[in-house]
Coordinates of C-alpha atoms and ligand atoms in Angstrom, one line a residue:
M1 CA -94.9 20.2 -27.3
Q2 CA -92.3 22.8 -25.9
T3 CA -91.0 25.5 -28.5
I4 CA -88.1 27.1 -29.3
L5 CA -89.3 30.2 -32.1
L6 CA -85.8 31.4 -33.3
A7 CA -86.0 35.3 -33.9
A8 CA -82.5 37.0 -33.1
G9 CA -81.8 37.0 -36.8
Q10 CA -80.2 40.5 -37.9
G11 CA -82.2 40.1 -41.4
T12 CA -79.5 41.4 -43.7
R13 CA -81.4 40.2 -46.2
M14 CA -84.1 41.8 -45.8
R15 CA -83.0 45.6 -45.7
P16 CA -83.2 48.2 -45.2
L17 CA -86.2 46.8 -43.5
T18 CA -85.0 45.5 -41.3
E19 CA -82.4 48.7 -40.2
Q20 CA -84.6 49.4 -37.3
R21 CA -87.1 46.0 -36.8
A22 CA -86.5 42.2 -36.1
K23 CA -87.5 40.5 -39.5
P24 CA -89.9 38.5 -37.5
M25 CA -91.5 41.7 -36.1
L26 CA -92.4 42.8 -40.2
P27 CA -95.9 43.1 -40.8
V28 CA -98.0 40.1 -42.5
V29 CA -101.6 41.2 -43.1
D30 CA -102.8 41.8 -39.4
K31 CA -99.5 40.8 -37.5
P32 CA -95.9 40.6 -37.1
L33 CA -94.7 37.2 -39.2
A34 CA -93.3 35.5 -36.4
A35 CA -97.0 35.6 -34.7
H36 CA -98.4 33.7 -37.9
T37 CA -95.6 31.3 -37.0
A38 CA -96.3 31.1 -33.0
T39 CA -100.1 30.9 -33.9
T40 CA -99.5 27.8 -36.2
A41 CA -97.2 26.6 -33.7
V42 CA -99.9 26.4 -31.1
N43 CA -102.8 25.5 -33.4
A44 CA -100.7 22.5 -33.8
G45 CA -100.0 21.2 -30.7
A46 CA -97.3 24.2 -29.4
S47 CA -97.2 24.1 -25.2
R48 CA -95.0 27.2 -24.3
L49 CA -92.8 29.0 -26.6
I50 CA -89.1 29.9 -25.6
I51 CA -88.6 32.9 -28.1
V52 CA -85.0 33.4 -28.8
V53 CA -84.5 37.3 -29.1
G54 CA -81.2 39.8 -30.2
Y55 CA -81.2 41.8 -32.8
E56 CA -84.1 44.7 -32.5
S57 CA -85.7 42.5 -29.1
E58 CA -87.7 45.5 -27.2
A59 CA -90.4 45.1 -29.8
V60 CA -90.5 41.6 -29.9
R61 CA -91.1 40.8 -26.2
E62 CA -93.7 44.0 -26.0
Y63 CA -95.8 42.5 -28.7
F64 CA -95.6 38.6 -27.5
G65 CA -95.3 39.4 -23.7
D66 CA -96.0 36.4 -21.4
E67 CA -98.8 34.7 -22.9
Y68 CA -99.7 34.3 -26.3
A69 CA -102.7 32.3 -28.0
G70 CA -103.3 30.8 -24.7
V71 CA -100.1 29.4 -23.6
P72 CA -97.2 31.0 -21.8
V73 CA -94.3 32.5 -23.2
D74 CA -90.6 32.7 -22.1
Y75 CA -87.6 34.4 -23.6
A76 CA -83.9 33.5 -24.0
V77 CA -80.8 35.8 -25.1
Q78 CA -78.7 35.8 -27.9
S79 CA -76.0 38.6 -27.5
E80 CA -74.2 38.0 -30.4
Q81 CA -75.6 36.2 -33.7
R82 CA -73.4 33.2 -34.1
G83 CA -75.7 30.4 -35.5
T84 CA -79.0 28.1 -35.3
A85 CA -77.3 25.4 -32.8
D86 CA -76.4 28.7 -30.6
A87 CA -79.3 30.0 -30.5
V88 CA -81.0 26.7 -29.4
R89 CA -77.9 26.7 -27.1
A90 CA -79.1 30.1 -25.3
A91 CA -82.7 28.5 -25.1
E92 CA -81.6 25.0 -23.9
P93 CA -81.2 25.8 -19.7
Q94 CA -85.6 26.2 -20.3
L95 CA -86.3 23.0 -21.8
D96 CA -87.6 20.6 -19.5
D97 CA -85.9 17.3 -20.0
G98 CA -88.4 16.1 -23.2
P99 CA -88.1 16.7 -26.4
F100 CA -88.7 20.1 -28.1
A101 CA -89.7 21.7 -31.4
V102 CA -87.6 24.2 -33.0
L103 CA -89.3 26.9 -35.6
N104 CA -87.6 30.0 -37.6
G105 CA -89.6 32.9 -36.9
D106 CA -89.4 33.9 -40.2
A107 CA -91.1 31.5 -42.1
L108 CA -94.6 30.9 -42.2
Y109 CA -96.1 26.7 -42.3
D110 CA -99.8 25.4 -42.5
E111 CA -101.2 23.8 -39.9
A112 CA -101.6 20.7 -40.8
S113 CA -98.0 19.9 -41.8
L114 CA -97.2 21.2 -38.4
T115 CA -99.7 19.4 -37.0
Q116 CA -98.3 16.1 -38.7
L117 CA -94.2 17.3 -37.3
F118 CA -95.0 17.4 -33.9
E119 CA -96.9 14.3 -34.0
N120 CA -94.2 11.8 -35.8
A121 CA -91.4 12.9 -33.6
P122 CA -88.5 12.8 -33.7
A123 CA -89.1 15.2 -37.3
V124 CA -87.8 17.7 -39.7
G125 CA -90.0 19.3 -41.6
S126 CA -89.3 18.7 -45.6
Y127 CA -90.5 20.6 -49.0
R128 CA -90.4 19.4 -52.3
V129 CA -89.0 22.2 -54.7
D130 CA -88.1 21.6 -58.7
D131 CA -84.7 22.9 -58.0
P132 CA -83.2 22.4 -54.3
T133 CA -79.2 23.4 -55.6
Q134 CA -79.7 26.7 -53.3
Y135 CA -81.2 25.0 -50.3
G136 CA -80.5 22.8 -47.7
V137 CA -81.4 19.1 -49.0
L138 CA -82.2 16.2 -46.8
Y139 CA -81.0 12.6 -47.8
T140 CA -83.6 10.5 -47.5
D141 CA -84.6 6.9 -47.4
E142 CA -86.1 5.4 -50.5
D143 CA -89.8 6.3 -50.0
D144 CA -88.8 9.6 -48.5
T145 CA -89.8 9.2 -45.4
R146 CA -87.0 9.4 -43.4
A147 CA -84.1 12.0 -43.0
T148 CA -80.7 9.9 -43.2
G149 CA -78.4 13.5 -43.4
V150 CA -78.6 17.2 -44.4
I151 CA -76.6 19.0 -47.5
E152 CA -76.2 22.2 -47.9
K153 CA -76.4 23.7 -51.8
P154 CA -75.4 20.9 -53.4
A155 CA -74.6 21.2 -56.9
D156 CA -75.8 17.4 -57.2
P157 CA -78.5 16.9 -54.7
P158 CA -79.6 13.6 -53.1
S159 CA -83.2 14.6 -53.3
N160 CA -85.5 17.3 -54.0
L161 CA -86.3 17.3 -50.5
I162 CA -85.4 20.8 -49.0
N163 CA -84.9 21.4 -45.4
T164 CA -87.9 23.9 -43.8
G165 CA -86.2 24.6 -40.6
A166 CA -88.6 23.1 -38.5
Y167 CA -87.8 20.7 -36.5
V168 CA -88.9 18.4 -33.2
F169 CA -85.8 16.6 -31.7
P170 CA -85.0 13.9 -29.2
A171 CA -84.6 15.2 -25.6
A172 CA -80.9 13.8 -25.9
A173 CA -80.5 16.5 -28.5
Q174 CA -80.5 19.3 -25.9
S175 CA -76.6 17.8 -24.9
W176 CA -75.8 17.6 -28.8
L177 CA -76.0 21.9 -28.9
E178 CA -72.2 21.9 -28.7
V179 CA -71.4 21.9 -32.5
G180 CA -68.3 23.2 -34.4
E181 CA -68.1 26.2 -36.9
S182 CA -69.1 25.8 -40.6
E183 CA -67.8 27.0 -43.5
R184 CA -69.7 29.9 -43.4
G185 CA -68.2 29.9 -39.9
E186 CA -71.8 29.6 -38.3
L187 CA -73.1 27.2 -35.5
E188 CA -75.3 25.4 -37.4
L189 CA -78.9 23.9 -36.3
T190 CA -78.1 21.5 -39.4
D191 CA -75.0 19.8 -37.9
V192 CA -77.4 19.1 -34.7
L193 CA -79.9 17.5 -36.9
E194 CA -77.0 15.4 -38.4
R195 CA -76.2 13.9 -35.2
A196 CA -80.0 13.2 -34.7
C197 CA -80.1 11.3 -38.0
T198 CA -77.3 9.1 -36.7
E199 CA -78.3 8.3 -33.3
T200 CA -82.1 8.0 -34.0
T201 CA -84.9 7.6 -36.3
V202 CA -86.3 11.6 -37.3
S203 CA -89.3 11.6 -40.4
A204 CA -89.3 13.5 -42.9
V205 CA -92.9 15.3 -43.1
P206 CA -93.7 16.7 -46.2
F207 CA -94.8 19.8 -45.7
E208 CA -97.9 21.3 -48.4
R209 CA -97.1 24.8 -48.1
W210 CA -93.9 26.8 -46.3
L211 CA -92.3 29.9 -46.9
D212 CA -89.1 31.3 -46.1
V213 CA -89.2 35.3 -45.6
G214 CA -85.6 36.1 -45.9
R215 CA -85.8 38.6 -48.5
P216 CA -87.9 41.6 -49.2
W217 CA -89.8 39.7 -52.3
E218 CA -90.4 37.1 -49.4
L219 CA -92.2 39.8 -47.6
L220 CA -94.5 40.8 -50.2
E221 CA -95.2 36.6 -50.8
A222 CA -96.1 36.4 -47.4
N223 CA -98.7 38.8 -47.5
E224 CA -100.2 37.3 -50.7
W225 CA -100.4 34.0 -48.8
K226 CA -102.1 35.6 -45.8
L227 CA -104.5 38.1 -47.7
E228 CA -105.8 34.9 -49.1
G229 CA -107.1 33.6 -45.7
V230 CA -109.3 36.9 -45.2
S231 CA -112.8 37.2 -45.2
R232 CA -115.2 40.4 -46.5
S233 CA -115.8 42.7 -43.3
L234 CA -116.2 46.5 -43.4
D235 CA -116.4 47.6 -40.3
G236 CA -115.0 51.3 -41.2
E237 CA -116.3 54.6 -42.5
I238 CA -116.8 53.9 -46.1
H239 CA -118.6 56.7 -48.5
E240 CA -121.5 55.5 -50.4
D241 CA -120.3 55.8 -53.7
A242 CA -117.0 53.6 -53.1
N243 CA -117.2 50.6 -54.9
I244 CA -115.9 47.3 -52.4
R245 CA -115.0 44.2 -54.3
G246 CA -114.2 40.9 -52.8
N247 CA -112.6 40.2 -49.5
V248 CA -111.8 42.9 -48.0
V249 CA -111.6 44.3 -44.7
V250 CA -112.0 47.4 -43.7
E251 CA -111.1 48.0 -40.0
E252 CA -113.2 50.2 -37.3
G253 CA -111.2 52.8 -37.5
A254 CA -110.3 53.2 -41.0
T255 CA -111.7 55.8 -43.5
V256 CA -112.7 54.9 -47.1
D257 CA -113.5 57.9 -49.5
A258 CA -115.8 58.8 -52.3
G259 CA -115.2 56.8 -55.6
V260 CA -112.5 54.6 -54.4
V261 CA -112.2 51.1 -55.7
I262 CA -111.1 48.6 -53.6
E263 CA -110.8 45.0 -55.2
G264 CA -109.8 41.8 -52.7
P265 CA -108.1 40.3 -51.1
A266 CA -107.0 43.9 -49.7
L267 CA -106.5 44.9 -45.8
I268 CA -107.7 48.2 -44.4
R269 CA -106.1 49.1 -41.1
E270 CA -107.3 51.2 -38.1
G271 CA -106.8 55.1 -38.7
A272 CA -105.7 54.6 -42.2
T273 CA -107.6 56.3 -45.1
V274 CA -108.0 55.8 -48.8
G275 CA -109.3 58.6 -51.5
P276 CA -111.4 60.0 -53.0
N277 CA -111.0 58.9 -56.4
A278 CA -108.4 56.3 -55.4
Y279 CA -108.0 52.3 -56.8
V280 CA -106.1 49.9 -54.2
R281 CA -105.9 46.5 -55.9
G282 CA -105.6 43.1 -54.9
H283 CA -102.9 41.2 -52.4
T284 CA -102.8 45.1 -50.6
L285 CA -101.8 46.0 -47.1
I286 CA -103.1 49.3 -46.4
A287 CA -101.4 49.6 -42.3
R288 CA -102.3 51.4 -39.5
N289 CA -102.4 55.7 -40.2
A290 CA -101.3 55.2 -44.1
T291 CA -102.9 57.6 -46.5
V292 CA -103.7 56.7 -50.0
G293 CA -104.6 60.0 -51.3
H294 CA -106.3 61.2 -54.8
S295 CA -105.6 59.8 -58.1
V296 CA -103.3 57.1 -56.4
E297 CA -103.2 53.3 -57.5
V298 CA -101.8 51.3 -55.2
K299 CA -101.3 47.1 -56.4
N300 CA -100.3 43.9 -54.4
S301 CA -98.2 46.0 -51.9
I302 CA -97.6 46.4 -49.0
L303 CA -97.8 50.4 -47.1
M304 CA -96.8 49.9 -43.4
D305 CA -98.0 51.9 -40.2
G306 CA -98.0 55.4 -41.1
A307 CA -96.7 55.3 -44.7
T308 CA -98.6 57.7 -47.3
V309 CA -99.3 58.3 -50.9
G310 CA -101.1 61.4 -51.1
H311 CA -101.4 62.3 -54.8
L312 CA -101.3 61.4 -58.4
S313 CA -98.9 58.5 -57.8
Y314 CA -98.7 54.5 -59.1
V315 CA -97.4 51.8 -56.4
G316 CA -97.2 48.4 -58.2
D317 CA -95.6 45.2 -56.3
S318 CA -93.4 47.7 -53.4
I319 CA -92.9 47.7 -50.1
L320 CA -93.3 50.8 -47.6
G321 CA -91.7 51.3 -44.6
R322 CA -92.9 52.9 -41.9
D323 CA -94.3 56.7 -42.8
V324 CA -93.0 56.5 -45.4
N325 CA -93.8 59.7 -47.7
F326 CA -94.2 59.6 -51.7
G327 CA -94.3 63.4 -53.1
A328 CA -97.3 64.1 -55.3
N329 CA -96.8 62.1 -58.4
T330 CA -94.3 59.8 -58.0
T331 CA -94.3 56.6 -59.9
V332 CA -93.0 53.2 -59.5
A333 CA -92.2 51.0 -62.6
N334 CA -93.1 47.5 -61.6
L335 CA -92.2 45.4 -65.1
R336 CA -89.3 45.4 -67.0
H337 CA -89.8 45.8 -70.6
D338 CA -88.0 42.8 -71.8
D339 CA -90.5 40.7 -69.9
E340 CA -87.4 39.6 -67.6
S341 CA -87.8 38.3 -63.9
V342 CA -86.5 41.7 -61.7
R343 CA -83.7 42.0 -59.8
V344 CA -82.2 43.4 -56.6
Q345 CA -79.3 43.9 -54.9
V346 CA -79.4 41.7 -51.7
K347 CA -76.2 42.3 -49.5
G348 CA -74.1 44.1 -52.7
E349 CA -75.0 40.5 -55.2
E350 CA -77.8 40.8 -57.7
T351 CA -80.3 38.4 -57.4
T352 CA -83.4 37.4 -59.0
T353 CA -86.7 38.0 -57.7
G354 CA -88.0 35.4 -59.6
R355 CA -91.2 38.0 -60.2
R356 CA -92.3 39.5 -63.5
K357 CA -93.5 41.9 -61.2
F358 CA -91.6 44.3 -58.7
G359 CA -91.7 47.5 -57.7
V360 CA -89.6 49.0 -54.7
V361 CA -88.3 48.3 -51.6
C362 CA -88.4 51.8 -48.7
G363 CA -86.9 52.0 -45.5
D364 CA -89.1 53.7 -42.7
D365 CA -89.0 57.8 -42.6
V366 CA -88.0 57.3 -47.3
K367 CA -89.2 60.9 -48.8
T368 CA -89.5 61.8 -52.4
G369 CA -89.4 64.4 -54.4
I370 CA -92.7 65.3 -56.3
Q371 CA -92.6 63.3 -59.8
T372 CA -89.6 61.2 -59.1
S373 CA -89.8 57.8 -61.0
L374 CA -88.3 54.5 -59.3
N375 CA -87.1 52.1 -61.4
V376 CA -88.2 48.5 -61.0
G377 CA -85.9 46.6 -58.1
V378 CA -84.6 49.9 -56.5
K379 CA -84.0 50.0 -52.8
L380 CA -84.1 53.4 -50.9
A381 CA -82.1 52.8 -47.4
S382 CA -84.1 54.1 -44.4
G383 CA -84.1 58.1 -44.3
A384 CA -83.4 58.8 -47.9
R385 CA -84.7 61.6 -49.6
T386 CA -85.1 62.1 -53.5
K387 CA -85.6 65.5 -55.2
P388 CA -88.7 66.9 -57.0
G389 CA -88.3 65.2 -60.5
E390 CA -85.8 62.4 -59.8
V391 CA -85.1 59.1 -61.5
V392 CA -84.1 56.2 -59.4
L393 CA -82.7 53.6 -61.4
E394 CA -80.8 52.5 -59.0
E395 CA -80.2 50.4 -55.2
N396 CA -79.7 51.7 -52.4
R397 CA -79.6 55.4 -52.5
N398 CA -79.0 57.3 -49.0
Ligands
TTP401 P1 -81.6 32.7 -40.8 O1 -82.6 33.5 -42.2 O2 -80.3 32.6 -41.7 O3 -80.3 34.6 -40.4 P2 -81.0 36.3 -40.2 O4 -82.4 35.8 -39.5 O5 -81.0 36.7 -39.2 O6 -81.3 36.6 -41.9 P3 -79.8 36.8 -42.6 O7 -79.3 36.2 -42.9 O8 -80.6 37.7 -44.1 O9 -79.2 38.2 -41.9 O10 -81.5 32.7 -39.6 C1 -83.0 31.6 -39.8 C2 -83.8 31.8 -38.4 O11 -82.5 32.0 -37.3 C3 -84.7 33.3 -38.1 O12 -85.5 32.9 -37.8 C4 -83.7 33.5 -37.7 C5 -82.5 33.3 -36.6 N1 -81.2 33.1 -36.2 C6 -81.3 33.4 -34.7 O13 -81.9 33.4 -34.1 N2 -79.6 33.4 -34.6 C7 -78.6 33.2 -35.3 O14 -77.6 33.4 -34.6 C8 -79.1 33.5 -36.7 C9 -77.4 33.0 -37.7 C10 -80.7 32.7 -37.1

């Protein structure tokens, strides 16, 4: 199945993590987010990938090259991010005259479901949720096996099956890509889905697992998901006094010093150093050349390449961008005293994460002064600085 992977978006809701990179290139365990999608797609039957690039495209091209997971890779450029139908239109000249799949490069799918999608074409992936009002919702027939339409964020949803953004369109849809602007001013692929539903039978394939990674806490969820799949493998240099529990991967070239406790699932990548006397708790990714130093506790967090938390710190449920440096004793709050879900500003709007525990999000090159206190849900823009002893209660400090 020829498969278009959409990876041109600006990822504005994911800022500051996307200030300097495309969202599909954000790290999820051992590879970029879109590489998980691409691998799953190939295992499910994608015979060829056409990746639509636009925003910060160089790194995408560099990573995927001209072959990935044994299938050829081509690129289409969407110079202006005008919407998903426009992105597919950019790729259309490269399609052969058969049916084609379209997947979001910022979503995780499970392989069995994607296989079902490819085998039941034309098809759209659906996912059952309790409250569909904030999603695109499918109209379906009585037994939910056929999609008959789609509606965005309805107050009165026609079903609790939402659109996963995974489609297989019939060949004829190649000539249906010129759609009008939607209410939000974008050219939407859901309009092409609507047309497919009227012209042909579109299966609604129920997905067992699916995650749309649009906002920072969803990147933590993506890592939580994919860390569940790691098997214990200790290839780095590990001090005999370190205590490694459960499914922990310490890659060759990583160092774990004396007195360290690591609880899985966790991944310590090549060039990273942990300890002495550090505590790394479950669902943590310590990426390449990152440092977790003496008396530092890190839990359920992502430290991107080169990030350093050197001394006497607590980092919980947080994402630290590339080359972030936390001064000694920088401490992150990840729980509200009233036990409510942590809220984060997303494009200027206070948004609930739905998580009882969520810490901070730091763009690349953030540096905190010693004894900085960071409140729950704080975002620090790339390159931000804090003073020694500073208490950061608010968002988006520059
Ligand atoms: P979105 O998540 O809707 O858009 P985005 O990635 O730009 O993020 P944000 O809304 O936070 O700014 O996009 C869904 C998928 O489609 C995603 O994989 C990116 C891709 N896309 C394009 O390739 N081109 C586009 O013009 C748009 C809008 C999205």
